[in-house]
Amino acid sequence: MSHRAWVVTGEASPQHRLALVEREPPALAPDEVRLQVDVCGVCRTDLHLAAGELPAKRPLVAPGHEVVGRVVEVGAEVDDVTLGERLGVAWLRRTCGRCRWCRAGAENLCPRSTYTGWDADGGYAETVTVPAGYAYRIPDGFTDLEAAPLLCAGIIGYRSLRMANLPPGGRLGIYGFGASAHVTAQIAVAQGAELHVMTRGAGARDLALELGAASVGDAYDCPPVALDAAILFAPVGTLVPTALAALAAGGTLAVAGIHLSDVPVLDYQQHLFRERSLTSVTANTRADGDQLLTLAGRLHVRPRVTPYPFEGAAQALSDLEDGRVDGAAVLVLGASAGQSAGQV
Ligand SMILES: [Zn+2]
Ligand SMILES: [Zn+2]
């Protein structure tokens, strides 16, 4: 049985970076389950992949790593998943389990890790496979649409918040306010943080205020107070010195993205001295994912979602690129079956 999937073409033109094709779905390994995809979130990483900023690890790979679906096939070695069960698929697909990072609880740094929608086909498709040990059970309080952005935007934002070492009740700065930031902001505010948001979009600034930000400003504005911690969500390297300069002594800046434009030369006194720290955030562990899903349920996090039909994947990516998406874009499958393959 063939299925429809959006694939990365490798072409430079924004109109032809993705193509909708009909092809055989991936084979199922014994430790995997197959899901019928109900929804798949659209992440900035998909955009970096389609645009070639993140080189595809496989030709014509289907992107998408915020997948919610129902189990339709169970591999021979899987004994704790039932047909029809709702599961989530996230970015981290497999790790080796043997290297020193895996053994130390840092499987996000495993050199042999593979990723959904990069090494293996993701959820911009009618079906997807996932190793059962890397799938997530989603709390009942979330609809499929609400759950999708939690699976990458939520998880990576949560890890970024952890990496930023925000003290309890501390002052958190967020630079860039898209899908990941708006989930992270809700968690931070619910846990007592004082939130300051710097972002270029007026709509995003309004959303930040609605979610409890103490102040909002333009991307390069200085927040009204020195920050105990900051997270850079915008993939813009020139914001690194801006955010470092806004930190109080001892503060940490965590860079959340997998891709960042060039960072300018830093001045030691102005940007780093007084024990300010700068760290990247690299993927996540499964523990991060489990913690985020539990916490999001308990703290009543509500992702703001803009749905797109499955056929609108290319449009969703270009809207994301142009900053036109409110909250998180999510592809909705199901009612869209039966259309012929074509390039968009
Ligand atoms: Zn490993
Ligand atoms: Zn992602």
CSV table of C-alpha atoms and ligand atoms in Angstrom, one decimal:
chain,number,residue,atom,x,y,z
A,1,MET,CA,0.0,0.0,0.0
A,2,SER,CA,1.6,3.3,-1.0
A,3,HIS,CA,1.1,6.5,0.9
A,4,ARG,CA,1.5,10.2,0.3
A,5,ALA,CA,4.5,12.0,1.7
A,6,TRP,CA,6.1,15.4,1.3
A,7,VAL,CA,9.8,15.0,0.5
A,8,VAL,CA,12.8,17.4,0.5
A,9,THR,CA,13.8,17.8,-3.1
A,10,GLY,CA,17.2,19.5,-2.5
A,11,GLU,CA,16.2,22.4,-4.9
A,12,ALA,CA,17.1,25.9,-3.9
A,13,SER,CA,13.9,27.6,-5.1
A,14,PRO,CA,11.5,28.3,-2.1
A,15,GLN,CA,8.6,27.0,-4.3
A,16,HIS,CA,10.2,23.6,-5.0
A,17,ARG,CA,12.0,22.7,-1.8
A,18,LEU,CA,9.3,20.2,-1.0
A,19,ALA,CA,7.3,17.9,-3.3
A,20,LEU,CA,4.3,15.8,-2.6
A,21,VAL,CA,4.8,12.2,-3.8
A,22,GLU,CA,3.1,8.8,-3.6
A,23,ARG,CA,5.4,6.0,-2.7
A,24,GLU,CA,5.9,2.9,-0.6
A,25,PRO,CA,5.9,3.6,3.2
A,26,PRO,CA,9.0,2.7,5.1
A,27,ALA,CA,9.5,-0.9,6.2
A,28,LEU,CA,8.7,-1.7,9.8
A,29,ALA,CA,11.7,-2.9,12.0
A,30,PRO,CA,10.9,-5.5,14.7
A,31,ASP,CA,11.2,-2.9,17.5
A,32,GLU,CA,9.1,-0.3,15.8
A,33,VAL,CA,5.4,0.6,15.5
A,34,ARG,CA,3.7,2.2,12.6
A,35,LEU,CA,1.3,5.1,13.1
A,36,GLN,CA,-1.4,6.5,10.9
A,37,VAL,CA,-0.5,10.2,11.1
A,38,ASP,CA,-3.3,12.4,12.5
A,39,VAL,CA,-1.4,15.7,12.8
A,40,CYS,CA,2.2,16.8,12.4
A,41,GLY,CA,3.7,20.1,13.7
A,42,VAL,CA,5.8,22.3,11.5
A,43,CYS,CA,9.1,23.1,13.1
A,44,ARG,CA,11.8,25.6,12.1
A,45,THR,CA,14.2,22.7,11.7
A,46,ASP,CA,12.0,21.5,8.8
A,47,LEU,CA,12.5,24.9,7.2
A,48,HIS,CA,16.3,24.7,7.7
A,49,LEU,CA,16.2,21.2,6.1
A,50,ALA,CA,14.1,22.2,3.2
A,51,ALA,CA,16.3,25.3,2.6
A,52,GLY,CA,19.5,23.2,2.7
A,53,GLU,CA,20.9,25.0,5.8
A,54,LEU,CA,20.7,21.6,7.4
A,55,PRO,CA,21.9,19.1,4.9
A,56,ALA,CA,19.5,16.1,4.5
A,57,LYS,CA,21.0,12.8,5.6
A,58,ARG,CA,19.0,10.9,3.1
A,59,PRO,CA,17.7,12.0,-0.4
A,60,LEU,CA,14.0,12.7,-0.6
A,61,VAL,CA,13.5,12.3,3.2
A,62,ALA,CA,10.0,13.2,4.5
A,63,PRO,CA,10.4,15.9,7.2
A,64,GLY,CA,8.3,16.2,10.3
A,65,HIS,CA,9.1,15.3,13.9
A,66,GLU,CA,6.0,16.5,15.9
A,67,VAL,CA,3.7,13.7,15.0
A,68,VAL,CA,0.6,12.5,16.8
A,69,GLY,CA,-1.1,9.3,15.4
A,70,ARG,CA,-2.7,6.0,16.1
A,71,VAL,CA,-0.9,2.7,16.1
A,72,VAL,CA,-1.8,0.6,13.0
A,73,GLU,CA,1.0,-2.0,13.1
A,74,VAL,CA,3.2,-3.4,15.8
A,75,GLY,CA,6.6,-4.9,15.2
A,76,ALA,CA,7.3,-8.4,16.3
A,77,GLU,CA,9.5,-7.4,19.3
A,78,VAL,CA,7.2,-4.8,20.7
A,79,ASP,CA,5.0,-6.1,23.6
A,80,ASP,CA,3.8,-2.9,25.4
A,81,VAL,CA,1.9,-1.1,22.6
A,82,THR,CA,-1.6,-1.8,21.5
A,83,LEU,CA,-3.3,-1.2,18.1
A,84,GLY,CA,-5.3,2.0,18.0
A,85,GLU,CA,-3.2,3.6,20.9
A,86,ARG,CA,-2.4,7.3,20.5
A,87,LEU,CA,1.4,8.0,20.4
A,88,GLY,CA,3.6,10.9,19.8
A,89,VAL,CA,6.8,10.9,17.7
A,90,ALA,CA,9.6,13.4,18.4
A,91,TRP,CA,12.9,14.4,16.9
A,92,LEU,CA,15.2,12.0,18.7
A,93,ARG,CA,14.7,8.7,16.9
A,94,ARG,CA,17.3,6.3,18.2
A,95,THR,CA,20.5,6.4,20.2
A,96,CYS,CA,23.2,3.7,20.6
A,97,GLY,CA,22.6,3.1,24.3
A,98,ARG,CA,26.3,2.1,24.7
A,99,CYS,CA,28.5,5.2,24.3
A,100,ARG,CA,29.7,7.2,27.2
A,101,TRP,CA,27.0,9.9,26.7
A,102,CYS,CA,24.2,7.4,26.6
A,103,ARG,CA,25.5,5.7,29.6
A,104,ALA,CA,25.8,9.0,31.5
A,105,GLY,CA,22.2,10.0,30.8
A,106,ALA,CA,23.1,12.4,28.0
A,107,GLU,CA,21.7,10.5,25.1
A,108,ASN,CA,21.0,13.8,23.3
A,109,LEU,CA,24.8,13.9,22.7
A,110,CYS,CA,25.1,10.3,21.4
A,111,PRO,CA,27.3,10.4,18.3
A,112,ARG,CA,25.3,7.6,16.7
A,113,SER,CA,21.9,9.2,17.4
A,114,THR,CA,19.4,9.4,14.5
A,115,TYR,CA,16.5,11.8,14.0
A,116,THR,CA,12.9,11.6,12.8
A,117,GLY,CA,12.4,13.5,9.6
A,118,TRP,CA,16.2,13.8,8.9
A,119,ASP,CA,17.7,10.3,9.0
A,120,ALA,CA,14.4,8.6,8.6
A,121,ASP,CA,11.0,9.6,7.2
A,122,GLY,CA,9.0,11.8,9.4
A,123,GLY,CA,5.4,12.9,9.8
A,124,TYR,CA,4.8,15.0,6.6
A,125,ALA,CA,3.3,11.7,5.4
A,126,GLU,CA,0.2,9.6,5.9
A,127,THR,CA,2.0,7.0,8.0
A,128,VAL,CA,5.2,7.0,10.0
A,129,THR,CA,7.3,4.4,11.8
A,130,VAL,CA,8.9,4.9,15.2
A,131,PRO,CA,11.0,2.7,17.5
A,132,ALA,CA,8.6,1.9,20.3
A,133,GLY,CA,11.1,2.9,23.0
A,134,TYR,CA,11.3,6.4,21.5
A,135,ALA,CA,7.6,7.1,21.2
A,136,TYR,CA,5.7,9.2,23.7
A,137,ARG,CA,2.4,8.7,25.5
A,138,ILE,CA,0.5,12.0,25.5
A,139,PRO,CA,-1.5,13.1,28.5
A,140,ASP,CA,-5.3,12.8,27.8
A,141,GLY,CA,-5.9,16.5,28.5
A,142,PHE,CA,-4.4,17.5,25.1
A,143,THR,CA,-6.1,17.2,21.7
A,144,ASP,CA,-3.9,16.0,18.9
A,145,LEU,CA,-3.5,19.5,17.6
A,146,GLU,CA,-2.4,20.9,21.0
A,147,ALA,CA,-0.1,17.9,21.6
A,148,ALA,CA,1.9,18.2,18.3
A,149,PRO,CA,3.9,21.4,19.1
A,150,LEU,CA,4.8,20.0,22.5
A,151,LEU,CA,6.8,17.2,20.9
A,152,CYS,CA,9.6,19.4,19.6
A,153,ALA,CA,8.9,23.1,20.3
A,154,GLY,CA,7.8,22.1,23.8
A,155,ILE,CA,10.5,19.6,24.5
A,156,ILE,CA,13.4,21.7,23.2
A,157,GLY,CA,12.1,24.8,24.9
A,158,TYR,CA,11.9,22.9,28.2
A,159,ARG,CA,15.5,21.6,27.8
A,160,SER,CA,16.6,25.2,26.9
A,161,LEU,CA,14.9,26.4,30.1
A,162,ARG,CA,16.7,23.8,32.1
A,163,MET,CA,20.1,24.6,30.4
A,164,ALA,CA,19.5,28.3,31.1
A,165,ASN,CA,19.7,27.6,34.9
A,166,LEU,CA,16.9,30.0,35.8
A,167,PRO,CA,16.8,30.4,39.6
A,168,PRO,CA,13.3,30.0,41.2
A,169,GLY,CA,11.4,33.2,40.7
A,170,GLY,CA,14.2,34.6,38.6
A,171,ARG,CA,14.1,37.0,35.6
A,172,LEU,CA,14.0,35.2,32.3
A,173,GLY,CA,14.6,36.8,28.9
A,174,ILE,CA,13.3,35.2,25.7
A,175,TYR,CA,14.6,36.3,22.4
A,176,GLY,CA,12.3,35.4,19.5
A,177,PHE,CA,8.8,34.3,20.2
A,178,GLY,CA,7.6,31.5,18.0
A,179,ALA,CA,6.2,28.0,18.7
A,180,SER,CA,8.9,26.9,21.1
A,181,ALA,CA,9.1,30.2,23.0
A,182,HIS,CA,5.4,30.5,23.6
A,183,VAL,CA,5.3,27.0,25.2
A,184,THR,CA,8.4,27.7,27.3
A,185,ALA,CA,7.0,31.1,28.4
A,186,GLN,CA,3.9,29.4,29.8
A,187,ILE,CA,5.9,26.9,31.8
A,188,ALA,CA,8.3,29.5,33.1
A,189,VAL,CA,5.5,31.9,34.1
A,190,ALA,CA,3.5,29.1,35.8
A,191,GLN,CA,6.6,28.3,37.8
A,192,GLY,CA,7.0,31.8,39.0
A,193,ALA,CA,9.5,33.4,36.6
A,194,GLU,CA,9.4,37.1,35.7
A,195,LEU,CA,9.4,37.0,31.9
A,196,HIS,CA,10.8,39.6,29.5
A,197,VAL,CA,10.3,39.0,25.7
A,198,MET,CA,12.3,40.6,22.9
A,199,THR,CA,10.9,39.9,19.4
A,200,ARG,CA,10.3,41.7,16.2
A,201,GLY,CA,6.7,40.8,15.5
A,202,ALA,CA,3.9,42.9,17.0
A,203,GLY,CA,1.6,39.9,17.1
A,204,ALA,CA,4.2,37.9,18.9
A,205,ARG,CA,4.7,40.7,21.5
A,206,ASP,CA,0.9,40.8,22.1
A,207,LEU,CA,0.8,37.0,22.6
A,208,ALA,CA,3.8,37.3,25.0
A,209,LEU,CA,1.8,39.9,27.1
A,210,GLU,CA,-1.3,37.7,27.0
A,211,LEU,CA,0.8,34.8,28.4
A,212,GLY,CA,2.0,36.9,31.3
A,213,ALA,CA,5.2,38.6,30.2
A,214,ALA,CA,6.3,41.5,32.5
A,215,SER,CA,7.7,43.4,29.5
A,216,VAL,CA,8.0,43.1,25.8
A,217,GLY,CA,10.4,44.8,23.4
A,218,ASP,CA,11.8,44.7,19.9
A,219,ALA,CA,14.4,42.1,19.0
A,220,TYR,CA,17.5,44.1,20.0
A,221,ASP,CA,15.9,46.2,22.8
A,222,CYS,CA,17.4,46.1,26.2
A,223,PRO,CA,15.0,44.6,28.8
A,224,PRO,CA,14.1,46.9,31.8
A,225,VAL,CA,16.0,44.7,34.3
A,226,ALA,CA,19.2,42.6,34.2
A,227,LEU,CA,18.3,39.0,33.3
A,228,ASP,CA,19.2,35.9,35.5
A,229,ALA,CA,18.8,33.7,32.4
A,230,ALA,CA,18.0,34.1,28.7
A,231,ILE,CA,17.0,31.8,25.9
A,232,LEU,CA,17.7,32.7,22.2
A,233,PHE,CA,15.1,31.1,20.1
A,234,ALA,CA,15.6,33.3,17.0
A,235,PRO,CA,18.2,31.7,14.7
A,236,VAL,CA,20.0,35.0,14.6
A,237,GLY,CA,23.7,35.0,15.7
A,238,THR,CA,23.9,38.8,16.0
A,239,LEU,CA,21.5,38.6,19.0
A,240,VAL,CA,24.1,36.6,21.0
A,241,PRO,CA,26.1,39.6,22.1
A,242,THR,CA,22.8,41.6,22.7
A,243,ALA,CA,21.5,38.8,25.0
A,244,LEU,CA,24.8,38.3,26.8
A,245,ALA,CA,25.0,42.0,27.5
A,246,ALA,CA,21.5,41.9,29.1
A,247,LEU,CA,22.5,39.2,31.6
A,248,ALA,CA,23.2,39.9,35.2
A,249,ALA,CA,26.5,38.6,36.7
A,250,GLY,CA,26.4,34.8,36.8
A,251,GLY,CA,23.6,34.6,34.2
A,252,THR,CA,23.3,32.0,31.4
A,253,LEU,CA,22.3,32.4,27.8
A,254,ALA,CA,21.1,29.2,26.2
A,255,VAL,CA,20.9,29.1,22.4
A,256,ALA,CA,17.9,26.8,21.5
A,257,GLY,CA,18.2,26.3,17.8
A,258,ILE,CA,20.0,23.6,15.7
A,259,HIS,CA,21.0,26.3,13.2
A,260,LEU,CA,22.3,29.8,14.0
A,261,SER,CA,23.6,32.5,11.7
A,262,ASP,CA,27.2,33.7,12.4
A,263,VAL,CA,27.9,35.1,15.9
A,264,PRO,CA,29.9,38.4,15.8
A,265,VAL,CA,33.1,38.7,17.7
A,266,LEU,CA,32.4,38.9,21.4
A,267,ASP,CA,34.0,41.3,23.8
A,268,TYR,CA,35.2,39.5,26.9
A,269,GLN,CA,34.4,42.4,29.4
A,270,GLN,CA,31.1,43.4,27.8
A,271,HIS,CA,29.7,39.9,27.1
A,272,LEU,CA,31.3,37.2,29.2
A,273,PHE,CA,33.2,38.5,32.3
A,274,ARG,CA,31.4,38.3,35.7
A,275,GLU,CA,30.8,34.6,35.1
A,276,ARG,CA,28.2,34.8,32.4
A,277,SER,CA,27.8,31.6,30.5
A,278,LEU,CA,26.9,30.8,26.9
A,279,THR,CA,25.6,27.3,26.0
A,280,SER,CA,24.0,25.6,23.0
A,281,VAL,CA,21.1,23.2,23.4
A,282,THR,CA,21.4,20.0,21.5
A,283,ALA,CA,18.3,17.9,20.9
A,284,ASN,CA,16.9,16.3,24.0
A,285,THR,CA,16.8,13.2,26.1
A,286,ARG,CA,13.7,11.1,26.4
A,287,ALA,CA,13.6,12.1,30.1
A,288,ASP,CA,13.2,15.8,28.9
A,289,GLY,CA,10.3,14.7,26.7
A,290,ASP,CA,8.6,12.8,29.5
A,291,GLN,CA,9.1,15.6,32.0
A,292,LEU,CA,7.8,18.3,29.5
A,293,LEU,CA,4.6,16.3,28.7
A,294,THR,CA,3.9,15.7,32.4
A,295,LEU,CA,4.6,19.3,33.3
A,296,ALA,CA,2.6,20.7,30.4
A,297,GLY,CA,-0.4,18.7,31.6
A,298,ARG,CA,-0.1,19.8,35.2
A,299,LEU,CA,0.6,23.4,34.5
A,300,HIS,CA,-2.3,23.5,31.9
A,301,VAL,CA,0.0,24.7,29.1
A,302,ARG,CA,-2.1,25.6,26.0
A,303,PRO,CA,-0.1,25.7,22.7
A,304,ARG,CA,-1.5,28.3,20.3
A,305,VAL,CA,-2.0,26.4,17.0
A,306,THR,CA,-2.5,27.4,13.4
A,307,PRO,CA,-3.8,24.4,11.4
A,308,TYR,CA,-2.9,23.7,7.8
A,309,PRO,CA,-4.3,21.0,5.5
A,310,PHE,CA,-1.8,18.3,4.6
A,311,GLU,CA,-1.6,19.7,1.1
A,312,GLY,CA,-0.6,23.0,2.5
A,313,ALA,CA,2.8,21.9,3.9
A,314,ALA,CA,4.9,24.1,1.5
A,315,GLN,CA,2.7,27.1,2.4
A,316,ALA,CA,3.1,26.4,6.1
A,317,LEU,CA,6.9,26.5,5.7
A,318,SER,CA,6.9,29.7,3.7
A,319,ASP,CA,4.5,31.3,6.3
A,320,LEU,CA,6.9,30.2,9.0
A,321,GLU,CA,9.9,31.6,7.1
A,322,ASP,CA,8.1,35.0,6.7
A,323,GLY,CA,7.0,35.1,10.3
A,324,ARG,CA,3.3,34.9,9.5
A,325,VAL,CA,2.4,32.0,11.8
A,326,ASP,CA,0.6,32.7,15.1
A,327,GLY,CA,2.0,30.2,17.6
A,328,ALA,CA,2.7,26.8,16.0
A,329,ALA,CA,1.8,25.6,12.5
A,330,VAL,CA,0.3,22.1,12.4
A,331,LEU,CA,-0.5,19.9,9.4
A,332,VAL,CA,-3.8,18.1,9.7
A,333,LEU,CA,-4.3,14.8,7.9
A,334,GLY,CA,-7.3,12.6,7.5
A,335,ALA,CA,-9.9,14.3,5.5
A,336,SER,CA,-7.4,14.9,2.7
A,337,ALA,CA,-6.9,11.4,1.2
A,338,GLY,CA,-7.1,10.6,-2.4
A,339,GLN,CA,-5.5,13.5,-4.2
A,340,SER,CA,-2.9,12.9,-6.9
A,341,ALA,CA,0.8,13.5,-6.4
A,342,GLY,CA,2.2,16.7,-7.6
A,343,GLN,CA,4.8,19.3,-7.0
A,344,VAL,CA,3.8,22.5,-5.2
B,1,ZN,ZN,25.1,6.6,22.4
B,2,ZN,ZN,11.8,20.6,15.8
